[in-house]
XYZ file of C-alpha atoms in Angstrom:
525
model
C 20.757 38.737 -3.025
C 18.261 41.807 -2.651
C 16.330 41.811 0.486
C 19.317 40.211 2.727
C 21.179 42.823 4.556
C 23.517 41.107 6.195
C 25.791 37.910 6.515
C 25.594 34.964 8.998
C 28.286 35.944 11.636
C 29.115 33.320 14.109
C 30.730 34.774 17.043
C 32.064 33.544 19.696
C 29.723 35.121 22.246
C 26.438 34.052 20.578
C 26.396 30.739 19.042
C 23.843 30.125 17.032
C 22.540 33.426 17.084
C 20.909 34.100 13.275
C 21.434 37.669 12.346
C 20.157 37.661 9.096
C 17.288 39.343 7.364
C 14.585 37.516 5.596
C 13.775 38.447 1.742
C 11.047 40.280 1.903
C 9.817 37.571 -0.814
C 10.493 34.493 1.314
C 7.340 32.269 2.196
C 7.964 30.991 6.050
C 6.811 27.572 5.220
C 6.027 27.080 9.355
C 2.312 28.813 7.416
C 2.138 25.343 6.203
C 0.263 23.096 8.481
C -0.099 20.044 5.988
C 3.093 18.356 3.867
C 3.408 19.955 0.950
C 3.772 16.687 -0.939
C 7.718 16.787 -1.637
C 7.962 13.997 0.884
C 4.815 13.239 1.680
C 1.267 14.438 0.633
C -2.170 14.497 2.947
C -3.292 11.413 3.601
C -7.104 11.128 2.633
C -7.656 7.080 3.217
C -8.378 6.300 6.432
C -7.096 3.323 6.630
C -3.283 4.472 5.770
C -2.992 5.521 9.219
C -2.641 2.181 10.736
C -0.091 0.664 8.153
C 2.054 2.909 10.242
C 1.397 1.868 13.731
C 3.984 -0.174 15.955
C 3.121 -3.475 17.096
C 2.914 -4.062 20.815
C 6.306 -5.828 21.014
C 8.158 -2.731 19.749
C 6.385 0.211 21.786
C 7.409 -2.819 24.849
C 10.672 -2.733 23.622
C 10.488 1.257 23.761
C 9.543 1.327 27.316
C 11.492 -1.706 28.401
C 14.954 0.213 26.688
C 14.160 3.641 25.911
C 14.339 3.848 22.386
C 13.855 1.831 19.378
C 16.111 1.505 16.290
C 15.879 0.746 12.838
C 12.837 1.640 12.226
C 12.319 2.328 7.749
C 10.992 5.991 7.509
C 12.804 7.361 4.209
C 13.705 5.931 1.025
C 17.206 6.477 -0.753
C 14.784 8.616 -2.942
C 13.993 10.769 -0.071
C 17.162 10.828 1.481
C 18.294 12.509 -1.842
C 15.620 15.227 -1.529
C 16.916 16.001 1.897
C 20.464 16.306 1.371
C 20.167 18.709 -1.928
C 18.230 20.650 0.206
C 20.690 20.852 3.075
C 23.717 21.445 0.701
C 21.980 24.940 0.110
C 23.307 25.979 4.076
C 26.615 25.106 3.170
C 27.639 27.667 1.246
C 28.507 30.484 3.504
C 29.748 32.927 0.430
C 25.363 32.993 -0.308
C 23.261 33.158 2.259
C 20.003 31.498 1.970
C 16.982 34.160 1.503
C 15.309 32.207 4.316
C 18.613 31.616 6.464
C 16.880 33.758 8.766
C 14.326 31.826 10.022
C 16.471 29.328 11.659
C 16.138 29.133 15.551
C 19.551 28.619 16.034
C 22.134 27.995 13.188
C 25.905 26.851 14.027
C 28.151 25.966 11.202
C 30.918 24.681 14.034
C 29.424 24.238 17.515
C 32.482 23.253 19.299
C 34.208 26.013 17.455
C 37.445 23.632 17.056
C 38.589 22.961 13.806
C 39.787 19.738 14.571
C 35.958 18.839 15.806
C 33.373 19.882 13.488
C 29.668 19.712 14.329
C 27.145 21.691 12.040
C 23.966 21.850 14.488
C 20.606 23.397 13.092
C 17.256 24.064 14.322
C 14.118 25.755 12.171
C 14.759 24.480 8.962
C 11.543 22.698 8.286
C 10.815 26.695 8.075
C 12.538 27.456 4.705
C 12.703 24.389 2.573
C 9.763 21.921 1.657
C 12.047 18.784 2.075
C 12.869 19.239 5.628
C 9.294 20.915 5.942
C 7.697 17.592 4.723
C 9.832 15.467 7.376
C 8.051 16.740 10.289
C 4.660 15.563 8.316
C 5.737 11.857 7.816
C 3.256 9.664 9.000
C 6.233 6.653 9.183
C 7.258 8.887 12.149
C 4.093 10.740 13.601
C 2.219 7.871 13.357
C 4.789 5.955 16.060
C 5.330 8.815 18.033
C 1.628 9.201 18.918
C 1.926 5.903 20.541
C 5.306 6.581 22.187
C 5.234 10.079 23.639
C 3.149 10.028 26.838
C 4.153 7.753 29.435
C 0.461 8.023 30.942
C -0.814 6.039 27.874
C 2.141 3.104 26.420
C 0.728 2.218 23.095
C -2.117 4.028 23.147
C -2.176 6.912 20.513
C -2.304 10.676 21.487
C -1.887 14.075 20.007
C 1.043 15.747 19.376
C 2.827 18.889 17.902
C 5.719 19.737 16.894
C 8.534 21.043 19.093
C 11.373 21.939 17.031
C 13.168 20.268 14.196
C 17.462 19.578 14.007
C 19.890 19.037 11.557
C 23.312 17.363 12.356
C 26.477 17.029 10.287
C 29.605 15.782 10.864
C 32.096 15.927 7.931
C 34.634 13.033 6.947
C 37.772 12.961 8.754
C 37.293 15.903 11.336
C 33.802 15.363 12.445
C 32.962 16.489 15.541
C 31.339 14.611 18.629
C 28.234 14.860 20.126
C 28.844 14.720 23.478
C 26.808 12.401 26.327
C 23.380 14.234 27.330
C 19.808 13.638 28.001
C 17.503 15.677 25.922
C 15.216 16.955 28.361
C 18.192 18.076 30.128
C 17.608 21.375 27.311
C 13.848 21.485 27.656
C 13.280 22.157 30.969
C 11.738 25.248 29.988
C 8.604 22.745 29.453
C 6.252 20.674 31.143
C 5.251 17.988 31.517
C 7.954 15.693 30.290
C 5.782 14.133 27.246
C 8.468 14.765 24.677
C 9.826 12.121 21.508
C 12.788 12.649 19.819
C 13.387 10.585 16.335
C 16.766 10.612 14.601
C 16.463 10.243 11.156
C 19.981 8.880 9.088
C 20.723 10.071 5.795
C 23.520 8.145 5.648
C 24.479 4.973 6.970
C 25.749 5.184 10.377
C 28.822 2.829 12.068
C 31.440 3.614 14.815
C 33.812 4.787 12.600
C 31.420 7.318 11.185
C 30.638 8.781 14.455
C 26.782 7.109 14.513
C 24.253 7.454 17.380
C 24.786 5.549 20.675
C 22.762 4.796 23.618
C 23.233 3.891 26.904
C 19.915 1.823 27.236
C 17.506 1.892 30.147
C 19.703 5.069 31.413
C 15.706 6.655 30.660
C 15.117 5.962 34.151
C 18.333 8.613 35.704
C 16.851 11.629 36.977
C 17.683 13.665 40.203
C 14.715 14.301 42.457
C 12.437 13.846 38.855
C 14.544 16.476 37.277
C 17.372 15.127 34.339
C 21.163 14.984 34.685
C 22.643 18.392 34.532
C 24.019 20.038 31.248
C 28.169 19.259 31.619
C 29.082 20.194 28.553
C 26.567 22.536 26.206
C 29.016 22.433 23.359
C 28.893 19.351 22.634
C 32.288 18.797 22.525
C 33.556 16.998 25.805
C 31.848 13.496 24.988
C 32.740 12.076 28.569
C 32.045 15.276 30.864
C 28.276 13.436 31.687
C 30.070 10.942 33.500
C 31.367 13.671 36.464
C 27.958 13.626 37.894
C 27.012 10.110 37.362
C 26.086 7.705 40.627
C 28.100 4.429 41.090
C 25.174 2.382 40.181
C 24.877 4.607 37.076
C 28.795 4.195 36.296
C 28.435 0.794 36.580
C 25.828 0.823 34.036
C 26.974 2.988 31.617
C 27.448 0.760 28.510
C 26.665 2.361 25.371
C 25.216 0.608 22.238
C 25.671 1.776 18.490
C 22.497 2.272 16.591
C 23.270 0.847 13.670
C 20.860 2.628 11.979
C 20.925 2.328 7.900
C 20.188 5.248 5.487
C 16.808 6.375 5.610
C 15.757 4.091 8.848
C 15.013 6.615 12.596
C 15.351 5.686 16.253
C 13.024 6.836 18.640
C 14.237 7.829 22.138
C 13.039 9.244 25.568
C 13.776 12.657 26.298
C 15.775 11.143 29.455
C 17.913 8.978 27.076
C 21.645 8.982 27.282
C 22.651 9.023 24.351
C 25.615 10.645 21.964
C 27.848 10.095 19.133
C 32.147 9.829 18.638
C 34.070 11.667 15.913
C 33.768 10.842 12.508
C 36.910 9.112 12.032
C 35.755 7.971 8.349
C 36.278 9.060 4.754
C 31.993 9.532 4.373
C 30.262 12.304 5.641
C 27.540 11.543 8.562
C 24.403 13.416 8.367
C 20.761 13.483 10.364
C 18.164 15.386 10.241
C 15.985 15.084 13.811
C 12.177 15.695 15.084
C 10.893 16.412 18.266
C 7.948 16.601 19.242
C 5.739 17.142 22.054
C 2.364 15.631 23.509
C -0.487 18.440 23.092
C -0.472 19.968 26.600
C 2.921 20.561 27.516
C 3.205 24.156 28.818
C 5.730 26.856 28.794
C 7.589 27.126 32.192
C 9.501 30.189 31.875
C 8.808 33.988 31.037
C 11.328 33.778 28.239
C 11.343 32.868 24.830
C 10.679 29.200 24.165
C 13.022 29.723 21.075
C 15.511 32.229 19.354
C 13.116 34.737 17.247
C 9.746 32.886 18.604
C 6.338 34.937 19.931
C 6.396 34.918 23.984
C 4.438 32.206 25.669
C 3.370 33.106 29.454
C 4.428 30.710 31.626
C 1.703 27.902 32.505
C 0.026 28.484 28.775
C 0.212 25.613 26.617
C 2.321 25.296 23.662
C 0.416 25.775 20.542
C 0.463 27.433 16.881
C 1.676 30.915 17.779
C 1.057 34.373 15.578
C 3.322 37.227 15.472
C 1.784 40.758 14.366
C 2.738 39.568 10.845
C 0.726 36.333 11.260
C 3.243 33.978 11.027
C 3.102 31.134 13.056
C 6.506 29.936 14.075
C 6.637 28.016 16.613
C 4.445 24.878 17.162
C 2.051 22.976 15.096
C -0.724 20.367 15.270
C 1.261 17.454 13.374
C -0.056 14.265 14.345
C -2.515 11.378 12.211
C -4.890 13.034 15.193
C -5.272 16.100 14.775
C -4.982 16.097 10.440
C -6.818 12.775 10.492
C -9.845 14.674 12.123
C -10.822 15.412 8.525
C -10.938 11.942 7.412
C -12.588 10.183 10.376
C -15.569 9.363 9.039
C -14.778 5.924 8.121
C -11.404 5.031 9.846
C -12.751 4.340 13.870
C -15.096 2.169 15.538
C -17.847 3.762 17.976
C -20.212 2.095 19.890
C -22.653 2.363 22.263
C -24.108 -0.409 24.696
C -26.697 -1.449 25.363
C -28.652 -0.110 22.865
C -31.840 0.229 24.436
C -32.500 -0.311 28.202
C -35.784 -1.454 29.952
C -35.222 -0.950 33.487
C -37.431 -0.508 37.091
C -38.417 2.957 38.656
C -34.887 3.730 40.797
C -32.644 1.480 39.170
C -29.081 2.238 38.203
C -28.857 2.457 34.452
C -25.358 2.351 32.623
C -24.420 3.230 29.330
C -21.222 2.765 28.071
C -19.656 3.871 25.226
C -16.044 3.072 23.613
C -13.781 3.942 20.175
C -10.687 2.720 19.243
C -9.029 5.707 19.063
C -7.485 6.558 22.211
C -7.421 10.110 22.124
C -10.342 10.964 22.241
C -12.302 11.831 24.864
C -15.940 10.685 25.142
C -19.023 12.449 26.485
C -22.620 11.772 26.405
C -25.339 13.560 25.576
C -29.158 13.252 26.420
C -32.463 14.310 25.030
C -34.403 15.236 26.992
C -31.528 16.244 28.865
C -30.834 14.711 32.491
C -27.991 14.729 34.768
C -26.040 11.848 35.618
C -22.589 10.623 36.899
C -19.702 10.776 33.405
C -16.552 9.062 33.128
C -14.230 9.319 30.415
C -10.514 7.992 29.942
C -8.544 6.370 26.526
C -11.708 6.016 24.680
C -14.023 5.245 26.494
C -16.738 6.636 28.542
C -19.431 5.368 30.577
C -23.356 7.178 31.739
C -24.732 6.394 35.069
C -28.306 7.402 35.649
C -31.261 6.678 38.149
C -34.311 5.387 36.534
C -36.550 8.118 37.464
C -39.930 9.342 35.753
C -38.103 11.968 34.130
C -35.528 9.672 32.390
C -38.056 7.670 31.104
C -37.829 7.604 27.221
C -34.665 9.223 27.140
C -32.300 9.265 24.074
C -28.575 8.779 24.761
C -26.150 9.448 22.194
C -22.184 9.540 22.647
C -19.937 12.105 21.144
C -16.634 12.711 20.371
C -15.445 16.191 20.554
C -14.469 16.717 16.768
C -18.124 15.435 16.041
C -18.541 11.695 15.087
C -21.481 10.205 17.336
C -23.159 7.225 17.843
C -26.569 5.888 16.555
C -28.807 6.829 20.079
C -29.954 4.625 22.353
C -32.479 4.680 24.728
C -33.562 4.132 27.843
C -37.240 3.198 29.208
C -38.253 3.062 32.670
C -41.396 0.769 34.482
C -42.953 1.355 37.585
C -46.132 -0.578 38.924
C -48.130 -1.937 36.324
C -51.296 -0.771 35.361
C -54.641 -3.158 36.040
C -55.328 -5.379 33.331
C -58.623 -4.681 31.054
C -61.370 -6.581 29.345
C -61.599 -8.861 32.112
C -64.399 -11.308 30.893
C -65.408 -14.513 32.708
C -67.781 -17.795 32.102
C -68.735 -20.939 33.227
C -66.213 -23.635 31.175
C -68.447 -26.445 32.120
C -70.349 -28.467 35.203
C -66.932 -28.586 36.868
C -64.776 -24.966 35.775
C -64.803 -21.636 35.337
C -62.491 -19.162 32.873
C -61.814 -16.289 32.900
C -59.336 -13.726 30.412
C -57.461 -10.696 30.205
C -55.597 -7.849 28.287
C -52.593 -7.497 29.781
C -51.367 -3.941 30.973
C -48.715 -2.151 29.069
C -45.359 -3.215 29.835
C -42.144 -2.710 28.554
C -40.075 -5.485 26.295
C -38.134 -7.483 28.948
C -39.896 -6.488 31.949
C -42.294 -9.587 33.281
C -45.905 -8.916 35.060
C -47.149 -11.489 37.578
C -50.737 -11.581 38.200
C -51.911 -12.292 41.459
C -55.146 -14.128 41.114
C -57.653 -14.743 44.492
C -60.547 -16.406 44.802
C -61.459 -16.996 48.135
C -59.130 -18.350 50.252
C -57.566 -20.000 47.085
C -54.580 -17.423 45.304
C -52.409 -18.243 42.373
C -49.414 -16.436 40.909
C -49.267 -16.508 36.747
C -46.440 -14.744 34.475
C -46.971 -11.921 32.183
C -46.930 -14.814 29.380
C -50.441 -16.002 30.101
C -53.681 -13.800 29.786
C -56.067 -16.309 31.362
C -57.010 -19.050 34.412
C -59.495 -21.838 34.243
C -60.644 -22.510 37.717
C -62.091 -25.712 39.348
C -63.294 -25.246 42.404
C -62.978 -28.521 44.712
C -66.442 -28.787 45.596
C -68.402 -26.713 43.391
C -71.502 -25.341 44.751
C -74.403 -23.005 42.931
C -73.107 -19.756 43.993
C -71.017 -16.435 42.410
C -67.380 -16.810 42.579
C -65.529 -13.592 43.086
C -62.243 -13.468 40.935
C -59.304 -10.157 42.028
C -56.670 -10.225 39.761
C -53.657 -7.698 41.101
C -50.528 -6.897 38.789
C -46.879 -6.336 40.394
C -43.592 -6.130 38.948
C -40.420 -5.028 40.718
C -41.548 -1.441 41.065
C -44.378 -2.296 43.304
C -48.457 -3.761 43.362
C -50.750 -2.201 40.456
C -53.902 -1.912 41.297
C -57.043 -4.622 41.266
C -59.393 -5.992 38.941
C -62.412 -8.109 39.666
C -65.012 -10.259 38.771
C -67.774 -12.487 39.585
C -68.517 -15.318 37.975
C -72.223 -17.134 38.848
C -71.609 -21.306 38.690
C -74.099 -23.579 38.676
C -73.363 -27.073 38.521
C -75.981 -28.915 36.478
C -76.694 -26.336 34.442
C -75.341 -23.622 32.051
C -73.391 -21.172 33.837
C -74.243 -16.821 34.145
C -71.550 -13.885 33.476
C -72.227 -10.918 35.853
């Protein structure tokens, strides 16, 4: 085919090395950073996303096992799609135009012809089927709530690591032998990795199906996995040389079971492997990993064959070569494409809406959405400083009712943009005096007197202290005016000081006198 120079060749001394050239022509679909709508297309309602969620029971189960089985991802419909696409790296007399993208291709990676074990990674890269697979929400959707063991159930971002493709023929299939994923991936950190194995055809014993050894997600050596015993593949019991007694003892491997077109999902510290494929059927998987946004590169070297450098300690993201294509990790998750369709699909709230609070009290706004991921900040108009918190959705404001904050609007934001409706906060000190203080004689026994109240702020009571004489009376911010009746009422002025408090402090005094008379009609001074 014009463009390709050269033939696969798979020696002995570089498995899985690709030394082919790309047509010129060839579009690296890894450009492609949405599905491409052979599998799947964008999703644009909101409210798709959670018809792919796992209950609470199953991520439980995850945690409590270290992987869960059988869940539906692919139709037979599907399945179809995939396999006519992967009969296309079969044929080794024409090599695929975009056979050259692969990370690492081996058509035998035991190299015994008795044991047979095609193993592929990078081929979401050069056909839209297995391009579309890594876009599924019936498997991003899950993983979000799987991957990071900081946050069980609760959805985060992820990318994509690096897709495989397994294949074991009838009769002379070859095994996968016992291992640990992250036993490969040490190269990155932290451990926040998924793996999801994907069956295109039904898998039993006899077949050579997945197995796992469950709860062996909790081995590890000093928090590092089991070594590599066998990076072949092809001794399936070598893993059990470096075992512990206790492990031995619990080394008891379950089939998966899994159907056509149903995925497990597993921890990257997962024993798990798969026997020879005894049967007349062929066994084939395709397989996504992915990674929680964060993980870093640990090494100096390439993360993968043919792949950009990234520096050791720099997160994993979309990387560029000169020629601009990005080959190595994308954003895939409902997070990160579901940014574009937010607008209706979360809750976000803000309490209390509006605070009325005393001159150095603690005032505390809170603010919450139920998506996990992201994380919540505040901000303030005009803006003050206060003491933030932010974790899983949530967030929280803590100010000191100051002069300055008084009248403040408080809105909370989420970083790709949605906000709240604001809120507010007010803040009372001492009252001011009250005002149109008027008085008269009621009658031959009383006197009244009445009031405008000062300004106050909804919520926050007034007392009036009200003197006259030696006599003193206390009254709530409900009632603008006293009727008094002296005991023995004498003709003489009657001096009234009214003083308003709140919890800030004593406002200042009003007065007035009021002349009583009592056999005849009373005088206002």
């Amino acid at each position: 085919m014009e463009g390709v120079k050269e033939q696969y060749v798979n020696k002995e001394h570089e498995k899985g090395r690709v030394d082919v050239t790309v047509a010129e022509d060839f579009h690296d679909l890894s450009l492609e950073h949405q599905p491409l709508g052979t599998l799947c297309s964008p999703i644009k309602d909101p409210a798709q996303w959670s018809s792919y969620a796992l209950s609470q029971e199953q991520v439980d189960q995850y945690w409590r096992d270290g992987y869960l089985s059988g869940i539906r991802v692919l139709t037979d419909e599907q399945c179809e799609l995939i396999l006519n696409d992967y009969q296309i790296f079969l044929d080794k007399e024409k090599v695929h135009p975009g056979h050259g993208l692969f990370y690492e291709f081996h058509r035998n990676q035991s190299g015994l012809s008795d044991n047979v074990l095609l193993h592929a990674l990078g081929q979401w890269r050069i056909t839209k089927a297995f391009h579309d697979i890594c876009f599924l929400p019936q498997i991003s959707v899950p993983s979000s709530q799987l991957i990071d063991p900081d946050n069980k159930g609760g959805q985060v971002p992820i990318r994509l690591w690096h897709d495989q493709l397994f294949s074991k023929p009838p009769k002379h299939g070859g095994v996968v032998a016992w291992h640990q994923d992250y036993s490969y991936w040490t190269r990155t950190k932290p451990m926040k990795h998924l793996t999801i194995h994907i069956a295109l055809d039904d898998q039993t014993p006899e077949t050579g199906g997945l197995h796992f050894v469950p709860e062996s997600h909790r081995w590890s050596r000093n928090g590092n996995p089991l070594p590599i015993t066998d990076a072949t593949f092809g001794d399936m019991e070598s893993l059990k040389k470096v075992l512990t007694e206790e492990e031995f003892a619990q080394f008891k491997p379950v089939p998966s079971g899994l159907k056509r077109g149903h995925a497990s999902f597993h921890h990257p510290l997962m024993v798990h492997g798969s026997y020879a494929n005894k049967s007349e059927r062929p066994r084939r998987a395709c397989v996504v990993n992915y990674i929680a946004d964060g993980v870093w590169s640990d090494t100096n070297e390439p993360l993968l064959n043919g792949v950009p450098l990234i520096e050791k300690q720099n997160s994993i993201t979309s990387e560029a070569t000169e020629m601009g294509k990005i080959i190595l990790s994308i954003a895939i998750n409902v997070f990160f494409l579901m940014n574009t369709y937010v607008s209706g699909s979360i809750s976000f709230t803000i309490a209390p809406e509006t605070q009325y609070v005393y001159v150095n009290d603690t005032v505390t706004f809170e603010c919450a959405t139920n998506v996990t991921l992201y994380h919540l900040s505040f901000v303030t108009n005009p803006s003050v400083v206060g003491s933030e918190l932010s974790s899983g959705g949530m967030a929280s404001l803590s100010l000191r009712a100051t002069s300055e904050v008084n009248g403040t609007e408080v809105t909370c934001n989420a970083p790709n943009g949605p906000t709240t409706e604001p809120a507010y906060l007010y803040v009372q000190g001492p009252p001011d005096s009250v005002s149109s203080l008027t008085g008269y004689q009621l009658d031959s026994c009383c006197m009244f007197i009445r009031w405008y109240p000062p300004f106050t702020l909804p919520g926050l009571t007034v007392q009036y202290i009200i003197s006259v004489g030696t006599d003193q009376q206390y009254l709530n911010d409900s009632i603008t005016n006293y009727t008094y009746c002296p005991m023995n009422p004498t003709n003489k002025q009657y001096l009234f000081n009214i003083k308003t408090t709140n919890k800030a402090g004593n406002g200042s005094t009003s007065n007035i006198t009021v002349g009583f008379q009592s056999t005849s009609s009373s005088v206002l001074y």
